[in-house]
Structure formats: C-alpha cells, structure tokens
PDB file of C-alpha atoms in Angstrom:
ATOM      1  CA  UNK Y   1      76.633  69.644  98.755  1.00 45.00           C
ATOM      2  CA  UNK Y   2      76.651  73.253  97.602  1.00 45.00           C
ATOM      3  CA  UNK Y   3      79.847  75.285  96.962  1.00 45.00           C
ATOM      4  CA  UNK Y   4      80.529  78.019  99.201  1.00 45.00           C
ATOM      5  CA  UNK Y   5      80.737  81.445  97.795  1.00 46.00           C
ATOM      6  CA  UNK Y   6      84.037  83.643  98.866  1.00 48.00           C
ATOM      7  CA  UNK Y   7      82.436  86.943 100.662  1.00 50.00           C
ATOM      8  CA  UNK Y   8      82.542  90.211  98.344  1.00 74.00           C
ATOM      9  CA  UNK Y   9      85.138  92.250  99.799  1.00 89.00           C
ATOM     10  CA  UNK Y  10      86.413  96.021  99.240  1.00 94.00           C
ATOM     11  CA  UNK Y  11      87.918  96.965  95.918  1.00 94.00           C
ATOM     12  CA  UNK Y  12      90.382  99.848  95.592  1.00 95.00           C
ATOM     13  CA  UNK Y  13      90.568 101.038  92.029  1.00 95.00           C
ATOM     14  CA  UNK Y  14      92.884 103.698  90.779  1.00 93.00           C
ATOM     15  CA  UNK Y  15      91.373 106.022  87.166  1.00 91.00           C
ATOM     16  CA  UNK Y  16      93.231 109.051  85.898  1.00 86.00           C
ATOM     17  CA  UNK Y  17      94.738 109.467  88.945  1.00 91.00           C
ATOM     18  CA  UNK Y  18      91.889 109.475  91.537  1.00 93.00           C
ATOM     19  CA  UNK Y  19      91.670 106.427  93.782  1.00 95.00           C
ATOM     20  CA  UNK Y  20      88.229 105.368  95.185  1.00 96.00           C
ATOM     21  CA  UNK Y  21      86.822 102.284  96.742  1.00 96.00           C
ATOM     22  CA  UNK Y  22      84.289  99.951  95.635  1.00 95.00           C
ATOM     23  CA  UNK Y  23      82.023  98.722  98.582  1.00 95.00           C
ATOM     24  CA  UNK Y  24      81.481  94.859  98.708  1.00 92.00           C
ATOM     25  CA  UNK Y  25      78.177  94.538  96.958  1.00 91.00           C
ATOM     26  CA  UNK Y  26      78.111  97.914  95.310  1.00 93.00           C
ATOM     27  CA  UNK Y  27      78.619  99.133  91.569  1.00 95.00           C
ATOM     28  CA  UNK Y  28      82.059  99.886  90.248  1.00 95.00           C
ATOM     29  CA  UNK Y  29      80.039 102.210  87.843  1.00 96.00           C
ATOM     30  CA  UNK Y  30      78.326 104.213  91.235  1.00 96.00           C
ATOM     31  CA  UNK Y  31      81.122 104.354  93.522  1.00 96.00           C
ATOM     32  CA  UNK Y  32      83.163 105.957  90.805  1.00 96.00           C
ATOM     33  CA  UNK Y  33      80.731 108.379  89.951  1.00 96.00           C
ATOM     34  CA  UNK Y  34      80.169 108.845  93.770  1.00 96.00           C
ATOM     35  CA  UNK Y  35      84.171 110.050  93.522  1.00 95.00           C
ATOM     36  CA  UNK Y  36      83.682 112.258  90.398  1.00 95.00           C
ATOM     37  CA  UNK Y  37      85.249 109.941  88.545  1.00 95.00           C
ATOM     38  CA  UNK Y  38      83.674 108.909  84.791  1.00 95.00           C
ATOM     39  CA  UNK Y  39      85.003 105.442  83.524  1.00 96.00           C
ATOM     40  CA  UNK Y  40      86.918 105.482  80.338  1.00 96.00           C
ATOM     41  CA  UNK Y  41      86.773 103.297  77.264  1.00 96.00           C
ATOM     42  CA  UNK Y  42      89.121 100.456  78.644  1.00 97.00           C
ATOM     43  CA  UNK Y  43      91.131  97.957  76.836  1.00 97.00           C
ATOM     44  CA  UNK Y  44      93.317  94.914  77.815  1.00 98.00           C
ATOM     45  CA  UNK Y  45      96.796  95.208  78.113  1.00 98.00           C
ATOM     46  CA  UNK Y  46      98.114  91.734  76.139  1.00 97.00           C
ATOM     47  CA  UNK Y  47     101.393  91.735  77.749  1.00 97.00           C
ATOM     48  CA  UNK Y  48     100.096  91.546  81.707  1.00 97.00           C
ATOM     49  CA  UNK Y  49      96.896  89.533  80.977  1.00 98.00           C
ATOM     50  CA  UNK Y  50      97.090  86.282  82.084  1.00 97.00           C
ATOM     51  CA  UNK Y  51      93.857  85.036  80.022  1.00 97.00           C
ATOM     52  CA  UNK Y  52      92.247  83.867  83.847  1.00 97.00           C
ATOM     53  CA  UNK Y  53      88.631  84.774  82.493  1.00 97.00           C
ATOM     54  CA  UNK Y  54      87.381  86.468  85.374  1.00 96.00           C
ATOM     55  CA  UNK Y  55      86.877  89.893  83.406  1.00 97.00           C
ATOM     56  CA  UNK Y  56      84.706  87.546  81.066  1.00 97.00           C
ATOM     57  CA  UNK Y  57      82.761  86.739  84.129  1.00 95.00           C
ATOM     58  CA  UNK Y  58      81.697  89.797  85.453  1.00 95.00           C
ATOM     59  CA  UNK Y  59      80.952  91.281  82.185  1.00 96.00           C
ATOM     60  CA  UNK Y  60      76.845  91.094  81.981  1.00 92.00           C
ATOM     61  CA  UNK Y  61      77.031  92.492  78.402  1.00 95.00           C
ATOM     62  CA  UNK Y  62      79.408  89.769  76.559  1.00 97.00           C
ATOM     63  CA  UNK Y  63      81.657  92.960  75.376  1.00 98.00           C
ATOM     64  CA  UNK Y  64      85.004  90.864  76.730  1.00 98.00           C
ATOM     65  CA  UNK Y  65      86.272  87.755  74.804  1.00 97.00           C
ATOM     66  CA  UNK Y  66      89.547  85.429  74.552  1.00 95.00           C
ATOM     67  CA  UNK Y  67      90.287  82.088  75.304  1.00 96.00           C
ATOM     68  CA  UNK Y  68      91.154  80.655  78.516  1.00 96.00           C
ATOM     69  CA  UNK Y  69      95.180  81.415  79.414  1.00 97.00           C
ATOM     70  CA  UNK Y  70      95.286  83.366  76.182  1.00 97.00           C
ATOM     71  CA  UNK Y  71      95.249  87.668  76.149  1.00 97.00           C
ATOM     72  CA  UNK Y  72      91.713  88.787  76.220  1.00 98.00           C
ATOM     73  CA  UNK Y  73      90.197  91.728  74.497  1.00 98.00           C
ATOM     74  CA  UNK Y  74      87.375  94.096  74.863  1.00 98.00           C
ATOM     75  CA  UNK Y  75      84.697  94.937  72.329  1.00 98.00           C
ATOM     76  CA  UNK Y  76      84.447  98.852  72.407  1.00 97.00           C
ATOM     77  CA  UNK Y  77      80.818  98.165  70.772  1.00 97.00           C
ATOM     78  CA  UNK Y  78      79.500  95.720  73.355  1.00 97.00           C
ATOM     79  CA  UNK Y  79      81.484  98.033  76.069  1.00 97.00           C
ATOM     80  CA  UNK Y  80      78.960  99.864  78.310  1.00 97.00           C
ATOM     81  CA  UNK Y  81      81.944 101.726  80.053  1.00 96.00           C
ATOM     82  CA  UNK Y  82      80.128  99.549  84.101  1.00 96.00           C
ATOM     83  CA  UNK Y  83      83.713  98.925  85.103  1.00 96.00           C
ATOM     84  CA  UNK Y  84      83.024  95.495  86.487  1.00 96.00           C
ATOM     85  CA  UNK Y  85      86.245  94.140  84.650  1.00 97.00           C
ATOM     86  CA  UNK Y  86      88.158  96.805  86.540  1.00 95.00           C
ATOM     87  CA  UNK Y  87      87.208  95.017  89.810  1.00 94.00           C
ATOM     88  CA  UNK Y  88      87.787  91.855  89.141  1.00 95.00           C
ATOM     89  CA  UNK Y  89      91.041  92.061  87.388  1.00 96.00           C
ATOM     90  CA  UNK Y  90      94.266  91.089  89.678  1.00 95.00           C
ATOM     91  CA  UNK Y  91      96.747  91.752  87.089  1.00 96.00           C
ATOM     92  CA  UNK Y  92      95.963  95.459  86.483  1.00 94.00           C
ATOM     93  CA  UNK Y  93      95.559  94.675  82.732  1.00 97.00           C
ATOM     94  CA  UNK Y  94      92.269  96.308  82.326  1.00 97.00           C
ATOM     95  CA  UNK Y  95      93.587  99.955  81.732  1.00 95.00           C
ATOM     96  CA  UNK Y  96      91.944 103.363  79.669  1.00 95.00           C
ATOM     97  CA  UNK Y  97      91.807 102.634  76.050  1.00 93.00           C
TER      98      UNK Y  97
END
C-alpha cells in the first residue's frame, strides 16, 4: 500500500512588505521574482520555531539544521536565498536575517 501524497496547494508569503502567492507546484524563488520581490538572507526565529523539521525538508541544499522539536537554524553559507523554507514554514519563524 502506498501513502497518499497531500495535493500542493497555494502559498501566500509576505517579504518587506509585498505579499505574493506561490502557485502549487511553482518556485518560491520565481513567483517572488515574478512580484519584484528579491529574497533576503533569512534566519530562524528561536522563540516561534517549533523544531517540526519541515524547513529541513524542503531545503535541497542541506543549509537548515536542528534537531527534531528543538529551534532550528540556517547556514548563511549553505543558504542559496530559493525560499523553499519560507513556504513550508506554519509558524512564521523563517524571517529576513
């Protein structure tokens, strides 16, 4: 029996002050730039992250670390500024460095 995967849905993200949607299947990296928006550096805040790992997930370059129910953080070398994290976050703890 396989697992079922939830559909991708709509993402509204909100950068220095300009609010733009991320398509289900698209590129938080292209539907930013499609708003004029460039994505920051980007840090997590340790008092709002609830260590739930799904920034670690969705990070295809390794650059976000931290154990499981713990504050994660975000390695500014490893950081290729994609924005995935931002999506996937539901605590709003992924915020400009």
């Amino acid at each position: 029996m396989t697992e079922a995967k939830k559909p991708a849905k709509d993402v509204t993200i909100t950068l220095n002050g300009v609010t733009f949607t991320v398509p289900a299947g698209s590129k938080v990296k292209d539907a930013a730039a499609a708003a004029g928006v460039e994505i920051p550096a980007l840090k997590i805040d340790p008092a709002t992250c609830k260590g739930c790992t799904l920034c670690v997930k969705a990070c295809e370059n390794g650059a976000i670390s931290g154990n499981k129910k713990e504050p994660h953080t975000i390695d500014q070398e490893k950081c290729v500024r994609c924005g995935e994290c931002l999506a996937k976050c539901k605590t709003g703890s992924i915020v400009p460095a």
